[in-house]
Amino acid sequence: MTKENTKKDTYSFKAEISKVLDIVIHSLYTDRSIFVRELVSNAADALEKMRHIRLTEDTGQENTLKIDISLDKENKIFSIRDNGIGMTQEELKKNLGTVAHSGVIEYLEKVKDKNDLQLIGQFGVGFYSAFMVAEKVEVISKSWKKNASAWKWTSDGKTGYSIEETDHDENGTIIKVYLKKDNELFIEKSQVETIIKKYSSFIPFDILIDEEKTETVQAIWKQLPSELKDEDYKTFYSFMWNDFSPPSFWIHFSTDAPISLDAILYFPGTNMEKFGLRGPEESEVSLYCKKVLIEPQAKDILPKYLRFVKGVIDSEDLPLNISRETLQDNSIIRKISRVLTSKIIKVLSEKMKKDKEKYNTFYTEFSRFIKEGVASDLERKEKLAQLLLFESLKNEEKITLDQYIENKKEDQEAIYYLMGADRKSLENSPYMELFKKNDTDVLFSYEPVDEFVFQNLMMYKDLRFVSADTQGANDISNEEKEKENKALIDWIKETLEGKIKDVKVASRLTDSPVMLVSENMSHGMQRVMEAMGNSGLAMNDDTSNETLEINP
Ligand code: ADP
Ligand code: MG
């Protein structure tokens, strides 16, 4: 049969498609390279379906399923070919001429002003992204079905398309994108390769650019943890984040409710923020849908204080749910974030119990972030507080708040803490005398941020946090003794007038003659700041607001 004689049918686009095209063509703010991702995904889908058919039917085919991209510099054509299932004439009309998902119009309304089409592939209209860069697109396709003929679909993306019979020897599809002016970068091999690596590294088929194979990687998150070795996780980690120091540990899990997803989350070995190597705004978690990158460094997928966690999330629920929910308020992202956050806290708390050493190493690097969480995540602050560790008067090794409470005195109604530069100065502090005498433990803190943590928590398991250098810590009243020593007290008051607020007798002192006690906690922090600059437990210069407790 000679194809020249066959008739060419023209059709106009349905209203919905026209709307899609209108927005696609005028979308100034979209990263145009996503059209490559969309066409590669479609080719991979077609290959995946073909692989499935080969498993269930005798097609007699054994050739390797692959994607071939060729870059025609002379004619400025980007073309992509697959040997997948292909399309019949009817399928071409249906698949490339109608909208399959109802959510698409809603989505387009949402992005109309932003012109950002990152998620276009989630709505069954990814193909049309080619018109961002094309003045004409040709789709040559031949279905895998027996005796199917080949068809050519052509469109300029304006009013409609035409279909005619054509020649094509194997089943599969070729999509020829005739590039508009200023889109020459899409015929540059290195550029195309970069795009493929960014979005399509995990496509489970060979991708060739001008006959040269590009590097692809296993999407290990889709495998079972039992199939994987530690080495696989580590290799994947260094590939993804270019971080060649090994991660401390990781979790690989899947969930079905409230959203179905597969995820691997890594807890790095080093806190890079410490070195100023990454900023607090960055996310290291990427969002995939069926192995195709949807959002690199996805924003809001974890609360800010968990930004040190690196990972990949793959959710097939993404397309359906996103089209149903409004995109703007990102409720799906929030749902994922909730799932991940509880999982991370749970894993850390298990780690703390089961692998103390590993947890301690992790804690030394990342305690900052946990503390940030206690101060910022109202809903989970108690859970996060369980992850905190402190040295104490009685424990040189770090203990948890729960351990502190387990070993507290029976009538003890507060969690006492004291801030200072180091263990030695806190142990020798006069404020500790009474606590030593009473055999009461006191948490030691060497970081000013802890003051915020305690202030934010206020209570932990019904116990208040009380700084050991405040009046709240002096639980014994001394009216009797104050009367006895009135003359001494008056003399000191007179002598130190303006320098201190008050003079009182303190029975908590046994060896030291006097100590200064502040009324509120923030003085404790000032002292730590000073102590870091001076040696030992330096005192605040301005004591006019403090009480001098004396040991008569
Ligand atoms: P989606 O991939 O989400 O369905 P697209 O707009 O990307 O939406 O593609 C529309 C449809 O066109 C696909 O569902 C598929 O049926 C068909 N299609 C696109 N590209 C190919 C291809 N390379 N091989 C076979 N069918 C294809
Ligand atoms: Mg698609």
Coordinates of C-alpha atoms and ligand atoms in Angstrom, one line a residue:
M1 CA 0.0 0.0 0.0
T2 CA 1.4 3.4 -0.8
K3 CA 0.7 5.9 1.9
E4 CA 0.8 9.0 -0.3
N5 CA -2.7 8.2 -1.4
T6 CA -4.1 7.7 2.1
K7 CA -6.3 10.5 3.3
K8 CA -5.3 13.0 6.0
D9 CA -8.0 13.6 8.5
T10 CA -8.1 16.9 10.5
Y11 CA -9.8 17.4 13.8
S12 CA -10.1 20.3 16.1
F13 CA -9.2 20.2 19.8
K14 CA -11.9 19.9 22.4
A15 CA -12.4 23.0 24.6
E16 CA -10.5 21.5 27.5
I17 CA -7.4 20.7 25.4
S18 CA -7.5 24.1 23.9
K19 CA -7.4 25.5 27.4
V20 CA -4.5 23.3 28.4
L21 CA -2.6 24.3 25.3
D22 CA -3.3 28.0 25.8
I23 CA -1.8 27.9 29.3
V24 CA 1.1 25.6 28.3
I25 CA 2.1 27.9 25.4
H26 CA 1.9 31.0 27.6
S27 CA 3.5 29.6 30.7
L28 CA 6.5 31.8 31.1
Y29 CA 7.6 30.7 34.5
T30 CA 7.7 27.0 34.0
D31 CA 11.1 25.3 33.7
R32 CA 10.7 24.2 30.1
S33 CA 12.9 21.2 30.5
I34 CA 10.0 19.4 32.2
F35 CA 8.8 18.5 28.7
V36 CA 11.7 16.1 28.4
R37 CA 10.7 14.5 31.7
E38 CA 7.1 14.1 30.5
L39 CA 8.0 12.5 27.2
V40 CA 10.5 10.2 28.9
S41 CA 7.8 9.2 31.4
N42 CA 5.3 8.4 28.7
A43 CA 7.9 6.3 26.9
A44 CA 8.7 4.5 30.1
D45 CA 5.0 3.9 30.7
A46 CA 4.6 2.4 27.2
L47 CA 7.6 0.2 27.8
E48 CA 6.4 -0.9 31.2
K49 CA 3.0 -1.9 29.6
M50 CA 4.9 -3.8 26.9
R51 CA 6.9 -5.6 29.4
H52 CA 3.7 -6.7 31.1
I53 CA 2.1 -7.8 27.9
R54 CA 5.2 -9.9 27.1
L55 CA 4.9 -11.7 30.4
T56 CA 1.3 -12.6 29.8
E57 CA 1.0 -13.0 26.0
D58 CA 3.1 -14.6 23.3
T59 CA 4.2 -11.7 21.2
G60 CA 7.3 -13.4 19.8
Q61 CA 9.3 -10.3 20.7
E62 CA 12.6 -10.4 22.5
N63 CA 14.2 -7.1 21.5
T64 CA 15.4 -4.9 24.4
L65 CA 12.9 -2.4 25.6
K66 CA 14.5 1.0 25.5
I67 CA 14.2 4.7 24.9
D68 CA 16.2 6.4 22.1
I69 CA 16.5 10.2 22.0
S70 CA 18.0 11.8 18.9
L71 CA 19.0 15.3 18.5
D72 CA 18.8 16.7 15.0
K73 CA 20.9 19.9 15.1
E74 CA 20.3 20.8 11.5
N75 CA 16.5 20.8 11.5
K76 CA 16.2 21.5 15.3
I77 CA 14.2 18.4 16.1
F78 CA 14.2 16.7 19.4
S79 CA 12.9 13.2 19.0
I80 CA 12.2 10.4 21.4
R81 CA 11.5 6.9 20.4
D82 CA 10.3 3.9 22.3
N83 CA 9.5 0.3 21.4
G84 CA 6.6 0.1 23.8
I85 CA 2.9 -0.7 23.2
G86 CA 2.3 2.1 20.6
M87 CA -1.1 3.5 19.7
T88 CA -3.8 2.7 17.1
Q89 CA -5.5 5.4 15.2
E90 CA -8.3 5.4 17.7
E91 CA -6.0 5.5 20.6
L92 CA -4.1 8.5 19.2
K93 CA -7.3 10.4 18.9
K94 CA -8.5 9.5 22.3
N95 CA -5.2 9.8 24.2
L96 CA -3.9 12.9 22.6
G97 CA -7.2 14.6 22.0
T98 CA -9.2 14.3 25.2
V99 CA -8.7 15.0 28.9
A100 CA -8.8 11.9 31.0
H101 CA -8.7 13.4 34.5
S102 CA -11.4 15.6 35.8
G103 CA -9.0 17.5 38.1
V104 CA -7.2 19.1 35.2
I105 CA -9.4 22.1 34.7
E106 CA -9.3 22.9 38.5
Y107 CA -5.5 22.6 38.4
L108 CA -5.2 24.9 35.4
E109 CA -7.4 27.5 37.1
K110 CA -5.0 27.4 40.1
V111 CA -1.8 27.7 38.1
K112 CA -3.1 30.2 35.6
D113 CA -1.6 33.2 37.2
K114 CA 1.6 31.5 38.3
N115 CA 2.1 29.8 35.0
D116 CA 4.1 27.1 36.8
L117 CA 3.3 23.7 35.3
Q118 CA 5.7 21.5 37.4
L119 CA 2.8 19.2 38.2
I120 CA 1.3 19.0 34.7
G121 CA 2.3 15.3 34.4
Q122 CA 0.1 14.4 37.4
F123 CA -3.1 15.4 35.5
G124 CA -2.8 13.3 32.4
V125 CA -1.8 16.1 30.2
G126 CA 2.0 15.9 30.4
F127 CA 2.3 15.3 26.7
Y128 CA 1.1 18.8 25.9
S129 CA 4.1 20.3 27.8
A130 CA 6.0 19.7 24.5
F131 CA 4.1 22.7 23.1
M132 CA 6.1 24.9 25.5
V133 CA 9.0 24.5 23.2
A134 CA 7.5 23.2 19.9
E135 CA 6.1 24.9 16.9
K136 CA 5.0 21.5 15.7
V137 CA 4.8 18.0 17.2
E138 CA 4.6 14.8 15.2
V139 CA 3.7 11.5 16.9
I140 CA 4.4 8.4 14.8
S141 CA 3.0 5.3 16.4
K142 CA 2.3 1.7 15.7
S143 CA 0.4 -0.5 18.2
W144 CA 1.9 -3.8 19.3
K145 CA -1.4 -5.5 18.3
K146 CA -1.2 -7.9 15.3
N147 CA -1.7 -6.3 11.9
A148 CA -1.9 -2.8 13.3
S149 CA -0.8 -0.1 10.9
A150 CA 1.3 2.9 11.7
W151 CA -0.2 6.4 12.1
K152 CA 1.1 9.9 12.2
W153 CA -0.5 12.5 14.4
T154 CA 0.5 16.1 13.7
S155 CA -0.3 19.4 15.4
D156 CA 1.0 22.9 15.8
G157 CA -0.8 23.1 19.2
K158 CA -3.2 25.8 18.1
T159 CA -6.5 24.7 16.7
G160 CA -6.3 21.0 16.1
Y161 CA -4.5 18.0 14.7
S162 CA -4.4 15.7 11.8
I163 CA -4.0 12.0 11.5
E164 CA -2.7 10.0 8.5
E165 CA -1.4 6.6 7.9
T166 CA 2.3 6.3 7.6
D167 CA 5.3 3.8 7.6
H168 CA 6.9 2.6 10.7
D169 CA 8.6 -0.8 11.1
E170 CA 8.3 -1.8 14.7
N171 CA 5.7 -1.2 17.3
G172 CA 6.2 1.8 19.5
T173 CA 6.1 5.5 19.3
I174 CA 8.3 8.3 18.0
I175 CA 7.6 11.8 19.1
K176 CA 9.3 14.5 17.0
V177 CA 9.4 17.9 18.7
Y178 CA 10.2 20.7 16.1
L179 CA 11.7 23.3 18.4
K180 CA 10.7 26.9 18.4
K181 CA 13.3 29.6 18.2
D182 CA 15.3 30.1 21.4
N183 CA 15.0 26.4 22.4
E184 CA 18.2 25.2 20.9
L185 CA 19.5 24.0 24.3
F186 CA 17.2 21.0 23.8
I187 CA 19.4 19.7 21.0
E188 CA 22.5 20.1 23.0
K189 CA 23.5 16.6 24.1
S190 CA 25.1 17.6 27.4
Q191 CA 22.0 19.7 28.4
V192 CA 19.6 16.9 27.6
E193 CA 21.7 14.5 29.5
T194 CA 21.6 16.8 32.6
I195 CA 17.9 17.0 32.4
I196 CA 17.5 13.2 32.1
K197 CA 19.8 12.7 35.0
K198 CA 17.9 15.1 37.1
Y199 CA 14.4 13.8 36.5
S200 CA 14.7 10.4 35.1
S201 CA 17.7 8.7 36.8
F202 CA 15.4 6.0 38.1
I203 CA 13.6 5.0 34.9
P204 CA 14.1 1.2 34.8
F205 CA 14.9 1.1 31.0
D206 CA 18.0 2.1 29.1
I207 CA 17.9 5.7 27.8
L208 CA 20.1 6.5 24.9
I209 CA 21.0 9.9 23.6
D210 CA 22.3 9.9 20.1
E211 CA 23.0 6.2 20.6
E212 CA 25.0 6.7 23.8
K213 CA 23.6 5.2 27.0
T214 CA 23.0 7.5 29.9
E215 CA 23.7 6.4 33.4
T216 CA 20.6 5.2 35.3
V217 CA 20.2 4.0 38.8
Q218 CA 18.0 1.6 40.7
A219 CA 15.1 3.2 42.5
I220 CA 16.0 1.2 45.6
W221 CA 13.1 2.7 47.6
K222 CA 10.7 0.5 45.5
Q223 CA 12.6 -2.6 46.5
L224 CA 12.0 -4.6 49.7
P225 CA 14.4 -3.7 52.6
S226 CA 15.1 -7.5 52.8
E227 CA 16.5 -7.4 49.3
L228 CA 19.0 -4.6 50.1
K229 CA 22.3 -4.6 51.8
D230 CA 23.8 -1.7 53.9
E231 CA 26.1 -1.1 51.0
D232 CA 23.2 -0.5 48.6
Y233 CA 21.8 2.2 50.9
K234 CA 25.2 3.9 51.3
T235 CA 25.9 3.9 47.5
F236 CA 22.4 5.3 46.8
Y237 CA 23.0 8.0 49.5
S238 CA 26.3 9.2 48.1
F239 CA 24.8 9.2 44.5
M240 CA 21.8 11.2 45.5
W241 CA 23.4 13.8 47.8
N242 CA 27.0 13.7 46.7
D243 CA 27.8 13.1 50.3
F244 CA 30.6 10.6 50.7
S245 CA 30.7 10.5 54.5
P246 CA 28.5 7.6 55.4
P247 CA 25.0 8.3 56.8
S248 CA 24.6 7.5 60.5
F249 CA 21.5 5.4 59.9
W250 CA 18.4 5.3 57.7
I251 CA 14.8 4.1 57.6
H252 CA 13.1 2.5 54.6
F253 CA 9.4 2.1 54.9
S254 CA 6.0 2.1 53.2
T255 CA 2.6 3.3 54.3
D256 CA -0.9 2.9 53.0
A257 CA -2.9 5.3 55.2
P258 CA -3.6 8.1 55.3
I259 CA -1.5 8.2 52.1
S260 CA 0.3 5.5 50.2
L261 CA 4.0 6.1 49.9
D262 CA 7.5 4.5 49.8
A263 CA 10.3 6.3 51.5
I264 CA 13.9 6.1 52.5
L265 CA 15.0 8.7 55.0
Y266 CA 18.6 9.2 56.0
F267 CA 20.1 10.6 59.2
P268 CA 23.4 12.0 58.1
G269 CA 26.7 11.5 60.0
T270 CA 27.6 15.2 60.1
N271 CA 25.7 18.4 60.6
M272 CA 26.6 20.4 57.6
E273 CA 24.9 23.5 58.8
K274 CA 27.6 23.7 61.5
F275 CA 30.1 24.4 58.8
G276 CA 27.9 26.8 57.1
L277 CA 27.6 24.5 54.1
R278 CA 23.9 24.6 53.9
G279 CA 21.3 27.0 55.0
P280 CA 18.2 26.5 57.2
E281 CA 16.0 27.0 54.2
E282 CA 17.1 24.0 52.3
S283 CA 15.3 20.7 52.1
E284 CA 17.0 17.5 51.1
V285 CA 13.9 15.5 50.5
S286 CA 12.8 14.8 47.0
L287 CA 9.3 13.9 45.9
Y288 CA 8.8 11.2 43.2
C289 CA 5.7 9.7 41.6
K290 CA 6.4 6.3 40.2
K291 CA 10.1 6.8 40.1
V292 CA 9.9 10.1 38.3
L293 CA 11.0 13.2 40.1
I294 CA 8.2 15.6 40.8
E295 CA 9.7 18.1 43.2
P296 CA 13.4 18.1 44.0
Q297 CA 14.1 19.5 47.5
A298 CA 10.4 19.6 48.3
K299 CA 9.4 22.5 50.4
D300 CA 7.3 21.9 53.5
I301 CA 7.6 18.2 53.3
L302 CA 9.2 18.2 56.7
P303 CA 9.0 20.7 59.5
K304 CA 11.9 23.1 59.4
Y305 CA 13.6 21.6 62.5
L306 CA 13.9 18.2 60.7
R307 CA 15.7 19.8 57.7
F308 CA 18.8 17.7 58.4
V309 CA 17.0 14.5 57.2
K310 CA 17.7 13.6 53.6
G311 CA 15.5 11.3 51.6
V312 CA 13.3 10.2 48.8
I313 CA 9.5 9.9 48.9
D314 CA 7.5 8.2 46.2
S315 CA 3.8 8.5 46.3
E316 CA 1.5 7.1 43.6
D317 CA -1.4 8.8 45.5
L318 CA 0.0 12.1 44.5
P319 CA -1.8 12.5 41.1
L320 CA -5.3 11.5 42.3
N321 CA -5.3 13.3 45.5
I322 CA -3.7 16.4 44.3
S323 CA -6.3 16.9 41.6
R324 CA -9.0 16.5 44.2
E325 CA -7.6 18.7 46.8
T326 CA -6.8 22.3 46.2
L327 CA -3.1 22.6 45.3
Q328 CA -2.7 26.0 46.9
D329 CA -3.1 24.9 50.5
N330 CA -1.1 21.8 49.8
S331 CA -3.0 19.6 52.0
I332 CA -1.4 16.5 50.5
I333 CA 2.0 17.8 51.3
R334 CA 0.9 18.4 54.9
K335 CA -0.4 14.9 55.1
I336 CA 2.9 13.5 53.9
S337 CA 4.7 15.8 56.3
R338 CA 2.7 14.4 59.3
V339 CA 3.4 10.8 58.3
L340 CA 7.1 11.5 58.0
T341 CA 7.4 13.6 61.2
S342 CA 5.8 11.0 63.4
K343 CA 7.8 8.3 61.8
I344 CA 11.1 10.2 62.4
I345 CA 10.3 10.9 66.0
K346 CA 9.3 7.3 66.6
V347 CA 12.5 6.0 65.0
L348 CA 14.7 8.3 67.0
S349 CA 13.1 7.3 70.2
E350 CA 13.5 3.7 69.4
K351 CA 17.1 4.3 68.5
M352 CA 17.6 6.0 71.8
K353 CA 16.4 2.9 73.6
K354 CA 17.9 0.2 71.5
D355 CA 21.2 1.6 70.2
K356 CA 22.4 4.1 72.8
E357 CA 25.8 4.6 71.4
K358 CA 24.5 5.4 67.9
Y359 CA 21.9 7.7 69.3
N360 CA 24.5 9.6 71.4
T361 CA 26.6 10.1 68.3
F362 CA 23.6 11.4 66.4
Y363 CA 22.6 13.6 69.4
T364 CA 26.0 15.2 69.6
E365 CA 25.7 16.4 66.0
F366 CA 22.0 17.2 65.8
S367 CA 20.7 18.0 69.3
R368 CA 20.3 21.6 68.1
F369 CA 17.5 20.6 65.7
I370 CA 15.6 18.6 68.4
K371 CA 15.8 21.6 70.7
E372 CA 14.5 23.8 67.9
G373 CA 11.6 21.4 67.5
V374 CA 10.8 21.5 71.2
A375 CA 10.6 25.3 71.0
S376 CA 8.6 25.4 67.7
D377 CA 6.4 22.3 67.4
L378 CA 3.7 22.8 69.9
E379 CA 2.0 19.6 69.0
R380 CA 4.9 17.4 69.5
K381 CA 7.0 19.2 72.0
E382 CA 6.6 16.6 74.7
K383 CA 7.5 13.8 72.3
L384 CA 10.6 15.7 71.2
A385 CA 11.5 16.5 74.8
Q386 CA 11.7 12.7 75.4
L387 CA 14.6 12.8 73.0
L388 CA 16.7 15.3 75.0
L389 CA 19.8 14.3 76.9
F390 CA 21.6 16.1 79.7
E391 CA 24.4 15.5 82.1
S392 CA 23.5 16.0 85.7
L393 CA 24.9 16.5 89.2
K394 CA 24.7 12.8 89.8
N395 CA 25.3 11.5 86.2
E396 CA 28.4 12.2 84.2
E397 CA 26.8 10.2 81.4
K398 CA 23.9 11.9 79.7
I399 CA 20.4 11.0 80.9
T400 CA 16.9 11.6 79.6
L401 CA 14.2 13.7 81.3
D402 CA 12.4 10.4 82.0
Q403 CA 15.4 9.0 83.7
Y404 CA 15.7 12.1 85.8
I405 CA 12.1 11.7 86.9
E406 CA 12.5 8.0 87.6
N407 CA 15.3 8.8 90.1
K408 CA 13.9 11.9 91.7
K409 CA 13.2 12.2 95.4
E410 CA 9.7 11.2 96.3
D411 CA 8.5 14.6 97.4
Q412 CA 10.4 16.4 94.6
E413 CA 8.0 18.6 92.6
A414 CA 10.3 20.2 90.1
I415 CA 13.0 19.4 87.6
Y416 CA 16.1 21.4 88.6
Y417 CA 18.6 22.5 86.2
L418 CA 21.6 24.8 86.2
M419 CA 23.5 26.5 83.4
G420 CA 27.2 27.0 83.2
A421 CA 30.3 26.8 81.1
D422 CA 31.3 23.3 82.0
R423 CA 30.8 20.4 84.4
K424 CA 33.4 21.5 86.8
S425 CA 32.1 25.0 87.5
L426 CA 28.6 23.7 87.9
E427 CA 29.6 20.9 90.3
N428 CA 31.5 23.4 92.5
S429 CA 28.8 26.1 92.3
P430 CA 27.5 27.2 95.7
Y431 CA 24.0 26.6 94.3
M432 CA 24.7 22.9 94.4
E433 CA 25.4 22.7 98.1
L434 CA 21.8 22.2 99.2
F435 CA 21.1 19.8 96.4
K436 CA 24.1 17.7 97.4
K437 CA 23.0 17.7 101.0
N438 CA 19.4 16.7 100.0
D439 CA 20.7 14.1 97.5
T440 CA 18.6 15.8 94.8
D441 CA 19.8 15.7 91.2
V442 CA 20.2 18.7 89.0
L443 CA 20.4 18.7 85.2
F444 CA 23.5 20.4 83.9
S445 CA 23.3 22.6 80.8
Y446 CA 26.2 24.1 78.9
E447 CA 24.2 25.6 76.1
P448 CA 22.2 28.9 76.3
V449 CA 19.6 27.5 74.0
D450 CA 18.4 25.1 76.8
E451 CA 17.0 28.1 78.6
F452 CA 14.6 28.6 75.7
V453 CA 13.9 24.9 75.7
F454 CA 12.9 24.8 79.4
Q455 CA 11.0 28.0 79.1
N456 CA 9.0 26.6 76.2
L457 CA 8.4 23.3 77.9
M458 CA 7.5 24.9 81.3
M459 CA 6.5 21.5 82.5
Y460 CA 7.5 17.9 81.7
K461 CA 5.2 15.2 83.0
D462 CA 3.6 17.6 85.6
L463 CA 7.0 18.8 86.9
R464 CA 8.0 22.4 86.5
F465 CA 11.5 23.3 85.3
V466 CA 13.2 25.4 88.0
S467 CA 16.6 26.9 87.6
A468 CA 18.7 26.0 90.7
D469 CA 19.9 29.6 91.0
T470 CA 16.5 31.1 91.4
Q471 CA 14.4 31.7 94.5
G472 CA 12.0 29.0 93.5
A473 CA 14.8 26.6 94.3
N474 CA 15.1 27.7 97.9
D475 CA 12.4 25.7 99.5
I476 CA 13.1 26.3 103.1
S477 CA 11.8 29.5 104.7
N478 CA 13.9 31.2 107.4
E479 CA 11.9 33.7 109.2
E480 CA 13.3 32.6 112.6
K481 CA 16.9 32.9 111.5
E482 CA 16.3 36.2 109.7
K483 CA 15.0 37.7 113.0
E484 CA 18.1 36.4 114.8
N485 CA 20.4 38.0 112.3
K486 CA 18.6 41.2 111.7
A487 CA 21.5 43.4 112.6
L488 CA 23.9 41.6 110.2
I489 CA 21.3 41.7 107.4
D490 CA 20.6 45.4 107.9
W491 CA 24.3 46.1 107.9
I492 CA 24.9 44.3 104.6
K493 CA 21.8 45.9 103.1
E494 CA 23.1 49.3 104.0
T495 CA 26.6 48.6 102.8
L496 CA 25.5 47.1 99.4
E497 CA 22.7 49.6 98.9
G498 CA 21.8 49.9 95.2
K499 CA 24.0 47.0 94.3
I500 CA 21.6 44.3 95.3
K501 CA 17.9 44.0 95.8
D502 CA 17.6 42.2 99.1
V503 CA 19.4 40.2 101.7
K504 CA 18.1 36.9 103.1
V505 CA 19.2 34.0 105.2
A506 CA 19.7 30.8 103.2
S507 CA 19.8 27.5 104.9
R508 CA 20.7 25.8 101.7
L509 CA 24.3 27.1 102.1
T510 CA 26.6 24.9 104.2
D511 CA 30.1 25.7 103.1
S512 CA 29.9 28.9 101.1
P513 CA 29.3 32.2 103.0
V514 CA 27.0 33.9 100.4
M515 CA 25.4 33.5 97.0
L516 CA 23.5 35.7 94.6
V517 CA 20.1 34.5 93.5
S518 CA 18.1 36.0 90.6
E519 CA 14.4 36.1 90.4
N520 CA 13.9 34.9 86.9
M521 CA 15.5 32.4 84.7
S522 CA 16.9 34.6 82.0
H523 CA 19.7 35.6 84.4
G524 CA 20.9 32.1 84.2
M525 CA 21.4 32.6 80.5
Q526 CA 23.2 35.8 80.8
R527 CA 25.6 34.1 83.2
V528 CA 26.2 31.3 80.7
M529 CA 26.9 33.8 78.0
E530 CA 29.4 35.5 80.2
A531 CA 30.9 32.3 81.4
M532 CA 31.7 31.3 77.9
G533 CA 33.7 34.5 77.5
N534 CA 35.4 34.4 81.0
S535 CA 36.6 31.5 82.9
G536 CA 34.5 29.5 85.4
L537 CA 31.1 30.6 86.4
A538 CA 31.3 34.3 86.0
M539 CA 28.8 36.6 87.7
N540 CA 26.7 39.2 86.0
D541 CA 28.1 42.6 86.7
D542 CA 24.7 44.1 87.3
T543 CA 23.4 42.5 90.4
S544 CA 20.9 45.2 91.5
N545 CA 18.0 42.9 90.8
E546 CA 19.4 40.0 92.7
T547 CA 19.1 38.8 96.2
L548 CA 22.1 38.1 98.4
E549 CA 21.5 34.9 100.4
I550 CA 23.8 34.6 103.4
N551 CA 25.1 31.9 105.6
P552 CA 25.2 33.5 109.0
Ligands
ADP1 P1 -0.6 10.6 31.1 O1 0.8 10.1 30.8 O2 -0.6 11.1 32.5 O3 -1.7 9.6 30.8 P2 0.0 12.3 28.9 O4 -0.6 13.6 28.5 O5 1.4 12.4 29.3 O6 -0.8 11.9 30.2 O7 -0.2 11.2 27.9 C1 -1.6 10.9 27.5 C2 -1.7 9.5 27.0 O8 -1.1 9.4 25.7 C3 -1.1 8.5 27.8 O9 -1.9 8.1 28.8 C4 -0.8 7.4 26.8 O10 -2.0 6.6 26.7 C5 -0.6 8.1 25.5 N1 0.8 8.1 25.2 C6 1.6 9.2 25.3 N2 2.9 8.9 25.0 C7 2.9 7.6 24.6 C8 3.9 6.7 24.1 N3 5.1 7.1 24.0 N4 3.5 5.4 23.9 C9 2.2 5.0 24.0 N5 1.2 5.9 24.5 C10 1.5 7.1 24.8
MG2 MG 2.4 11.3 30.9

